[in-house]
mmCIF file of N, CA, C and O in Angstrom:
data_model
loop_
_atom_site.group_PDB
_atom_site.id
_atom_site.type_symbol
_atom_site.label_atom_id
_atom_site.label_comp_id
_atom_site.label_asym_id
_atom_site.label_seq_id
_atom_site.Cartn_x
_atom_site.Cartn_y
_atom_site.Cartn_z
ATOM 1 N N UNK A 26 2.642 0.300 15.495
ATOM 2 C CA UNK A 26 3.892 -0.529 15.630
ATOM 3 C C UNK A 26 2.994 -2.091 16.630
ATOM 4 O O UNK A 26 1.928 -1.803 17.001
ATOM 5 N N UNK A 27 3.113 -3.086 16.591
ATOM 6 C CA UNK A 27 3.131 -3.701 17.001
ATOM 7 C C UNK A 27 3.663 -3.857 18.522
ATOM 8 O O UNK A 27 4.684 -3.628 18.802
ATOM 9 N N UNK A 28 3.433 -4.736 19.331
ATOM 10 C CA UNK A 28 3.315 -5.035 21.042
ATOM 11 C C UNK A 28 4.616 -5.669 20.595
ATOM 12 O O UNK A 28 5.462 -4.548 22.030
ATOM 13 N N UNK A 29 5.612 -5.394 20.157
ATOM 14 C CA UNK A 29 7.126 -5.958 19.626
ATOM 15 C C UNK A 29 7.961 -5.265 19.343
ATOM 16 O O UNK A 29 9.243 -5.476 19.492
ATOM 17 N N UNK A 30 7.330 -4.191 19.141
ATOM 18 C CA UNK A 30 8.400 -2.521 18.171
ATOM 19 C C UNK A 30 8.507 -2.709 17.172
ATOM 20 O O UNK A 30 8.767 -1.689 16.229
ATOM 21 N N UNK A 31 7.737 -3.658 16.481
ATOM 22 C CA UNK A 31 8.312 -4.500 14.647
ATOM 23 C C UNK A 31 6.787 -2.927 14.326
ATOM 24 O O UNK A 31 6.052 -3.149 14.662
ATOM 25 N N UNK A 32 7.237 -2.225 12.978
ATOM 26 C CA UNK A 32 6.571 -1.467 12.291
ATOM 27 C C UNK A 32 4.853 -2.350 11.759
ATOM 28 O O UNK A 32 5.183 -2.614 11.102
ATOM 29 N N UNK A 33 4.220 -1.615 11.770
ATOM 30 C CA UNK A 33 2.746 -2.099 11.522
ATOM 31 C C UNK A 33 2.201 -2.105 10.047
ATOM 32 O O UNK A 33 2.145 -2.295 9.036
ATOM 33 N N UNK A 34 2.534 -0.167 10.295
ATOM 34 C CA UNK A 34 2.151 0.489 9.536
ATOM 35 C C UNK A 34 2.595 1.710 8.747
ATOM 36 O O UNK A 34 3.339 2.142 9.834
ATOM 37 N N UNK A 35 3.362 2.058 7.203
ATOM 38 C CA UNK A 35 4.069 3.632 7.158
ATOM 39 C C UNK A 35 3.578 4.701 6.661
ATOM 40 O O UNK A 35 2.751 3.519 5.171
ATOM 41 N N UNK A 36 2.979 5.685 7.131
ATOM 42 C CA UNK A 36 1.636 6.065 6.403
ATOM 43 C C UNK A 36 2.773 7.807 6.235
ATOM 44 O O UNK A 36 3.259 8.081 7.331
ATOM 45 N N UNK A 37 2.704 8.293 5.064
ATOM 46 C CA UNK A 37 3.706 9.772 4.722
ATOM 47 C C UNK A 37 2.397 10.801 4.926
ATOM 48 O O UNK A 37 1.265 10.556 4.528
ATOM 49 N N UNK A 38 2.809 11.938 5.500
ATOM 50 C CA UNK A 38 1.523 13.019 5.088
ATOM 51 C C UNK A 38 1.978 13.999 4.959
ATOM 52 O O UNK A 38 3.768 14.783 5.056
ATOM 53 N N UNK A 39 1.380 15.432 4.406
ATOM 54 C CA UNK A 39 1.890 16.177 3.871
ATOM 55 C C UNK A 39 0.645 17.390 4.024
ATOM 56 O O UNK A 39 -0.365 17.368 3.354
ATOM 57 N N UNK A 40 0.535 18.367 4.796
ATOM 58 C CA UNK A 40 -0.531 19.318 5.329
ATOM 59 C C UNK A 40 -1.577 18.767 5.243
ATOM 60 O O UNK A 40 -2.709 18.532 5.235
ATOM 61 N N UNK A 41 -1.264 17.689 6.205
ATOM 62 C CA UNK A 41 -2.577 17.255 7.126
ATOM 63 C C UNK A 41 -3.157 16.181 6.096
ATOM 64 O O UNK A 41 -4.262 15.502 6.525
ATOM 65 N N UNK A 42 -2.451 15.718 5.191
ATOM 66 C CA UNK A 42 -3.070 14.586 4.400
ATOM 67 C C UNK A 42 -2.481 13.529 3.840
ATOM 68 O O UNK A 42 -1.042 13.784 3.869
ATOM 69 N N UNK A 43 -2.627 12.292 3.512
ATOM 70 C CA UNK A 43 -1.583 11.351 2.946
ATOM 71 C C UNK A 43 -1.450 11.724 1.938
ATOM 72 O O UNK A 43 -1.618 12.279 1.219
ATOM 73 N N UNK A 44 0.231 11.641 2.184
ATOM 74 C CA UNK A 44 0.826 12.104 0.685
ATOM 75 C C UNK A 44 1.835 11.820 0.309
ATOM 76 O O UNK A 44 3.213 11.868 1.268
ATOM 77 N N UNK A 45 2.138 10.384 -0.127
ATOM 78 C CA UNK A 45 3.738 9.559 -0.198
ATOM 79 C C UNK A 45 3.245 8.442 -0.330
ATOM 80 O O UNK A 45 2.187 7.735 -0.569
ATOM 81 N N UNK A 46 4.174 6.901 0.174
ATOM 82 C CA UNK A 46 4.513 5.685 0.134
ATOM 83 C C UNK A 46 3.784 5.425 1.114
ATOM 84 O O UNK A 46 3.938 6.312 2.370
ATOM 85 N N UNK A 47 2.610 4.609 1.728
ATOM 86 C CA UNK A 47 2.203 3.748 2.097
ATOM 87 C C UNK A 47 2.691 1.803 2.551
ATOM 88 O O UNK A 47 2.540 1.526 1.297
ATOM 89 N N UNK A 48 2.800 1.867 3.464
ATOM 90 C CA UNK A 48 3.429 0.424 3.823
ATOM 91 C C UNK A 48 2.723 0.164 4.737
ATOM 92 O O UNK A 48 2.349 -0.152 5.640
ATOM 93 N N UNK A 49 1.801 -1.362 4.635
ATOM 94 C CA UNK A 49 1.523 -2.347 5.925
ATOM 95 C C UNK A 49 2.322 -3.358 5.924
ATOM 96 O O UNK A 49 2.200 -4.546 4.858
ATOM 97 N N UNK A 50 2.302 -3.719 7.119
ATOM 98 C CA UNK A 50 3.052 -4.953 6.772
ATOM 99 C C UNK A 50 2.348 -6.206 8.588
ATOM 100 O O UNK A 50 1.603 -5.786 8.861
ATOM 101 N N UNK A 51 2.069 -7.236 7.947
ATOM 102 C CA UNK A 51 1.886 -9.233 8.638
ATOM 103 C C UNK A 51 2.791 -8.870 9.696
ATOM 104 O O UNK A 51 3.783 -8.195 10.311
ATOM 105 N N UNK A 52 1.792 -9.577 10.913
ATOM 106 C CA UNK A 52 2.402 -9.994 11.844
ATOM 107 C C UNK A 52 3.691 -10.647 12.338
ATOM 108 O O UNK A 52 4.833 -10.539 13.197
ATOM 109 N N UNK A 53 3.535 -11.420 10.844
ATOM 110 C CA UNK A 53 5.295 -11.825 10.553
ATOM 111 C C UNK A 53 6.224 -11.122 10.141
ATOM 112 O O UNK A 53 7.510 -11.542 9.884
ATOM 113 N N UNK A 54 5.628 -10.169 9.830
ATOM 114 C CA UNK A 54 7.290 -9.335 9.465
ATOM 115 C C UNK A 54 7.128 -8.818 7.632
ATOM 116 O O UNK A 54 7.400 -8.044 7.749
ATOM 117 N N UNK A 55 6.187 -9.628 7.920
ATOM 118 C CA UNK A 55 6.274 -9.168 5.581
ATOM 119 C C UNK A 55 5.261 -8.149 4.860
ATOM 120 O O UNK A 55 4.394 -7.925 5.757
ATOM 121 N N UNK A 56 5.022 -8.202 3.742
ATOM 122 C CA UNK A 56 4.719 -6.545 3.467
ATOM 123 C C UNK A 56 3.714 -7.211 3.043
ATOM 124 O O UNK A 56 3.464 -8.180 2.644
ATOM 125 N N UNK A 57 2.659 -6.235 3.413
ATOM 126 C CA UNK A 57 1.126 -6.956 3.138
ATOM 127 C C UNK A 57 0.442 -6.495 1.825
ATOM 128 O O UNK A 57 0.337 -6.794 0.522
ATOM 129 N N UNK A 58 0.729 -4.827 1.670
ATOM 130 C CA UNK A 58 0.436 -4.408 1.011
ATOM 131 C C UNK A 58 1.671 -2.740 0.503
ATOM 132 O O UNK A 58 1.924 -2.054 1.897
ATOM 133 N N UNK A 59 1.466 -1.989 -0.348
ATOM 134 C CA UNK A 59 1.991 -0.745 -0.644
ATOM 135 C C UNK A 59 1.907 -0.247 -1.477
ATOM 136 O O UNK A 59 0.310 -0.866 -2.819
ATOM 137 N N UNK A 60 1.331 1.365 -1.295
ATOM 138 C CA UNK A 60 0.881 1.871 -2.548
ATOM 139 C C UNK A 60 1.169 3.703 -2.325
ATOM 140 O O UNK A 60 2.549 4.087 -1.695
ATOM 141 N N UNK A 61 0.504 4.340 -2.973
ATOM 142 C CA UNK A 61 0.691 6.678 -2.933
ATOM 143 C C UNK A 61 -0.235 6.960 -2.665
ATOM 144 O O UNK A 61 -1.140 6.701 -3.579
ATOM 145 N N UNK A 62 -0.075 7.774 -2.327
ATOM 146 C CA UNK A 62 -1.100 9.230 -1.825
ATOM 147 C C UNK A 62 -0.233 10.430 -2.405
ATOM 148 O O UNK A 62 0.628 10.725 -2.272
ATOM 149 N N UNK A 63 -1.317 10.852 -3.353
ATOM 150 C CA UNK A 63 -0.919 12.417 -3.341
ATOM 151 C C UNK A 63 -2.317 13.127 -3.172
ATOM 152 O O UNK A 63 -3.453 12.827 -3.814
ATOM 153 N N UNK A 64 -1.660 14.247 -2.452
ATOM 154 C CA UNK A 64 -2.980 15.100 -1.734
ATOM 155 C C UNK A 64 -4.392 14.191 -1.141
ATOM 156 O O UNK A 64 -5.222 14.690 -1.462
ATOM 157 N N UNK A 65 -3.960 13.156 -0.778
ATOM 158 C CA UNK A 65 -4.971 12.464 -0.071
ATOM 159 C C UNK A 65 -6.058 11.498 -0.878
ATOM 160 O O UNK A 65 -6.727 10.253 -0.498
ATOM 161 N N UNK A 66 -5.096 11.263 -2.330
ATOM 162 C CA UNK A 66 -5.614 10.983 -2.441
ATOM 163 C C UNK A 66 -5.223 9.420 -3.738
ATOM 164 O O UNK A 66 -3.805 9.626 -3.452
ATOM 165 N N UNK A 67 -5.475 8.103 -3.311
ATOM 166 C CA UNK A 67 -4.705 7.321 -3.796
ATOM 167 C C UNK A 67 -4.165 7.638 -5.136
ATOM 168 O O UNK A 67 -5.028 8.040 -5.983
ATOM 169 N N UNK A 68 -3.028 6.936 -5.799
ATOM 170 C CA UNK A 68 -2.141 7.262 -6.773
ATOM 171 C C UNK A 68 -1.446 6.354 -7.485
ATOM 172 O O UNK A 68 -1.021 5.968 -6.313
ATOM 173 N N UNK A 69 -1.562 5.642 -8.630
ATOM 174 C CA UNK A 69 -0.404 5.317 -9.290
ATOM 175 C C UNK A 69 -0.781 3.898 -9.130
ATOM 176 O O UNK A 69 -2.155 3.740 -8.674
ATOM 177 N N UNK A 70 0.802 2.774 -8.494
ATOM 178 C CA UNK A 70 0.042 1.354 -8.370
ATOM 179 C C UNK A 70 -0.095 0.985 -6.763
ATOM 180 O O UNK A 70 0.508 1.492 -6.202
ATOM 181 N N UNK A 71 -1.386 0.077 -6.320
ATOM 182 C CA UNK A 71 -1.409 -0.747 -4.887
ATOM 183 C C UNK A 71 -1.302 -1.584 -5.085
ATOM 184 O O UNK A 71 -1.788 -2.608 -6.177
ATOM 185 N N UNK A 72 0.038 -2.289 -5.063
ATOM 186 C CA UNK A 72 -0.017 -3.774 -5.031
ATOM 187 C C UNK A 72 0.324 -4.832 -3.313
ATOM 188 O O UNK A 72 0.378 -4.096 -2.284
ATOM 189 N N UNK A 73 -1.042 -5.840 -2.801
ATOM 190 C CA UNK A 73 -0.892 -6.327 -2.146
ATOM 191 C C UNK A 73 -0.643 -7.769 -2.593
ATOM 192 O O UNK A 73 -0.100 -8.294 -3.251
ATOM 193 N N UNK A 74 0.575 -8.768 -1.163
ATOM 194 C CA UNK A 74 1.649 -9.667 -1.294
ATOM 195 C C UNK A 74 0.861 -10.709 -0.433
ATOM 196 O O UNK A 74 -0.075 -10.395 0.252
ATOM 197 N N UNK A 75 0.953 -11.893 -1.320
ATOM 198 C CA UNK A 75 1.124 -12.758 0.215
ATOM 199 C C UNK A 75 1.907 -13.473 0.805
ATOM 200 O O UNK A 75 2.720 -12.258 0.915
ATOM 201 N N UNK A 76 1.755 -14.295 1.345
ATOM 202 C CA UNK A 76 2.889 -14.585 3.057
ATOM 203 C C UNK A 76 4.055 -15.278 3.008
ATOM 204 O O UNK A 76 4.683 -14.539 2.799
ATOM 205 N N UNK A 77 4.298 -15.556 1.163
ATOM 206 C CA UNK A 77 5.100 -15.458 0.527
ATOM 207 C C UNK A 77 6.122 -14.362 -0.645
ATOM 208 O O UNK A 77 6.841 -14.456 -0.270
ATOM 209 N N UNK A 78 5.112 -13.485 -0.458
ATOM 210 C CA UNK A 78 5.798 -12.445 -1.103
ATOM 211 C C UNK A 78 5.854 -12.395 -2.122
ATOM 212 O O UNK A 78 6.056 -11.030 -3.256
ATOM 213 N N UNK A 79 4.842 -13.073 -3.239
ATOM 214 C CA UNK A 79 4.284 -12.635 -4.997
ATOM 215 C C UNK A 79 3.128 -11.544 -4.473
ATOM 216 O O UNK A 79 2.504 -11.923 -3.792
ATOM 217 N N UNK A 80 3.274 -11.141 -5.745
ATOM 218 C CA UNK A 80 2.012 -10.019 -5.630
ATOM 219 C C UNK A 80 0.661 -10.929 -6.394
ATOM 220 O O UNK A 80 0.742 -11.786 -6.790
ATOM 221 N N UNK A 81 0.215 -10.199 -5.163
ATOM 222 C CA UNK A 81 -1.675 -11.070 -5.319
ATOM 223 C C UNK A 81 -2.344 -10.311 -6.185
ATOM 224 O O UNK A 81 -3.115 -11.059 -7.180
ATOM 225 N N UNK A 82 -2.127 -9.240 -6.056
ATOM 226 C CA UNK A 82 -3.280 -8.073 -6.763
ATOM 227 C C UNK A 82 -2.515 -6.613 -7.179
ATOM 228 O O UNK A 82 -1.772 -6.331 -6.538
ATOM 229 N N UNK A 83 -2.839 -5.727 -7.984
ATOM 230 C CA UNK A 83 -2.132 -4.612 -8.433
ATOM 231 C C UNK A 83 -3.258 -3.775 -9.095
ATOM 232 O O UNK A 83 -4.579 -3.941 -9.575
ATOM 233 N N UNK A 84 -3.871 -2.585 -8.183
ATOM 234 C CA UNK A 84 -4.843 -1.941 -8.821
ATOM 235 C C UNK A 84 -3.954 -0.567 -8.419
ATOM 236 O O UNK A 84 -3.297 -0.089 -8.078
ATOM 237 N N UNK A 85 -4.597 0.212 -9.768
ATOM 238 C CA UNK A 85 -4.003 0.960 -10.233
ATOM 239 C C UNK A 85 -4.775 2.183 -10.241
ATOM 240 O O UNK A 85 -5.893 2.507 -11.035
ATOM 241 N N UNK A 86 -4.387 3.509 -9.796
ATOM 242 C CA UNK A 86 -5.061 4.711 -9.289
ATOM 243 C C UNK A 86 -4.793 5.917 -10.285
ATOM 244 O O UNK A 86 -3.664 5.686 -10.194
ATOM 245 N N UNK A 87 -5.296 6.882 -10.537
ATOM 246 C CA UNK A 87 -5.090 8.264 -10.963
ATOM 247 C C UNK A 87 -6.226 9.217 -10.069
ATOM 248 O O UNK A 87 -7.457 8.900 -10.174
ATOM 249 N N UNK A 88 -5.850 10.084 -9.784
ATOM 250 C CA UNK A 88 -6.266 11.121 -8.654
ATOM 251 C C UNK A 88 -7.590 10.250 -7.956
ATOM 252 O O UNK A 88 -8.713 10.651 -7.831
ATOM 253 N N UNK A 89 -6.888 9.129 -7.355
ATOM 254 C CA UNK A 89 -8.336 8.608 -6.217
ATOM 255 C C UNK A 89 -9.332 7.849 -7.084
ATOM 256 O O UNK A 89 -9.824 6.810 -6.766
ATOM 257 N N UNK A 90 -8.985 7.373 -8.566
ATOM 258 C CA UNK A 90 -10.045 6.609 -9.428
ATOM 259 C C UNK A 90 -9.069 5.502 -9.887
ATOM 260 O O UNK A 90 -8.252 5.182 -10.335
ATOM 261 N N UNK A 91 -9.931 4.205 -9.496
ATOM 262 C CA UNK A 91 -9.405 3.250 -10.059
ATOM 263 C C UNK A 91 -9.682 3.322 -11.805
ATOM 264 O O UNK A 91 -10.325 3.506 -12.558
ATOM 265 N N UNK A 92 -8.799 2.479 -12.228
ATOM 266 C CA UNK A 92 -8.833 2.610 -13.801
ATOM 267 C C UNK A 92 -8.173 1.615 -14.353
ATOM 268 O O UNK A 92 -8.329 0.873 -15.479
ATOM 269 N N UNK A 93 -7.442 0.478 -13.303
ATOM 270 C CA UNK A 93 -7.156 -0.695 -14.020
ATOM 271 C C UNK A 93 -6.903 -1.981 -12.536
ATOM 272 O O UNK A 93 -6.215 -1.324 -11.719
ATOM 273 N N UNK A 94 -7.199 -3.025 -12.608
ATOM 274 C CA UNK A 94 -6.791 -4.039 -11.798
ATOM 275 C C UNK A 94 -6.439 -5.499 -12.509
ATOM 276 O O UNK A 94 -7.330 -6.056 -13.343
ATOM 277 N N UNK A 95 -5.430 -5.977 -11.894
ATOM 278 C CA UNK A 95 -4.510 -7.489 -12.247
ATOM 279 C C UNK A 95 -4.564 -7.967 -10.743
ATOM 280 O O UNK A 95 -4.231 -7.752 -9.698
ATOM 281 N N UNK A 96 -4.808 -8.813 -10.812
ATOM 282 C CA UNK A 96 -5.389 -10.233 -10.227
ATOM 283 C C UNK A 96 -4.819 -11.470 -10.430
ATOM 284 O O UNK A 96 -5.375 -12.043 -11.431
ATOM 285 N N UNK A 97 -3.939 -11.630 -9.860
ATOM 286 C CA UNK A 97 -3.057 -13.303 -9.762
ATOM 287 C C UNK A 97 -3.496 -14.313 -9.919
ATOM 288 O O UNK A 97 -3.825 -14.197 -8.679
#
């Protein structure tokens, strides 16, 4: 959490490993990035956003390995 109580980062765990959705927020409260982990490995798409909420980039993962990168 930020000092004012707003959420800084959301992480989900299962059996001690990252497992589920992850979100990181900027100091102004906007979403900076989101993604997903399965059994501690990055999986599916991770998206990074600009300060206006537009997608800046997408990185696609499969079992922790990058399979594709889109930069806008």
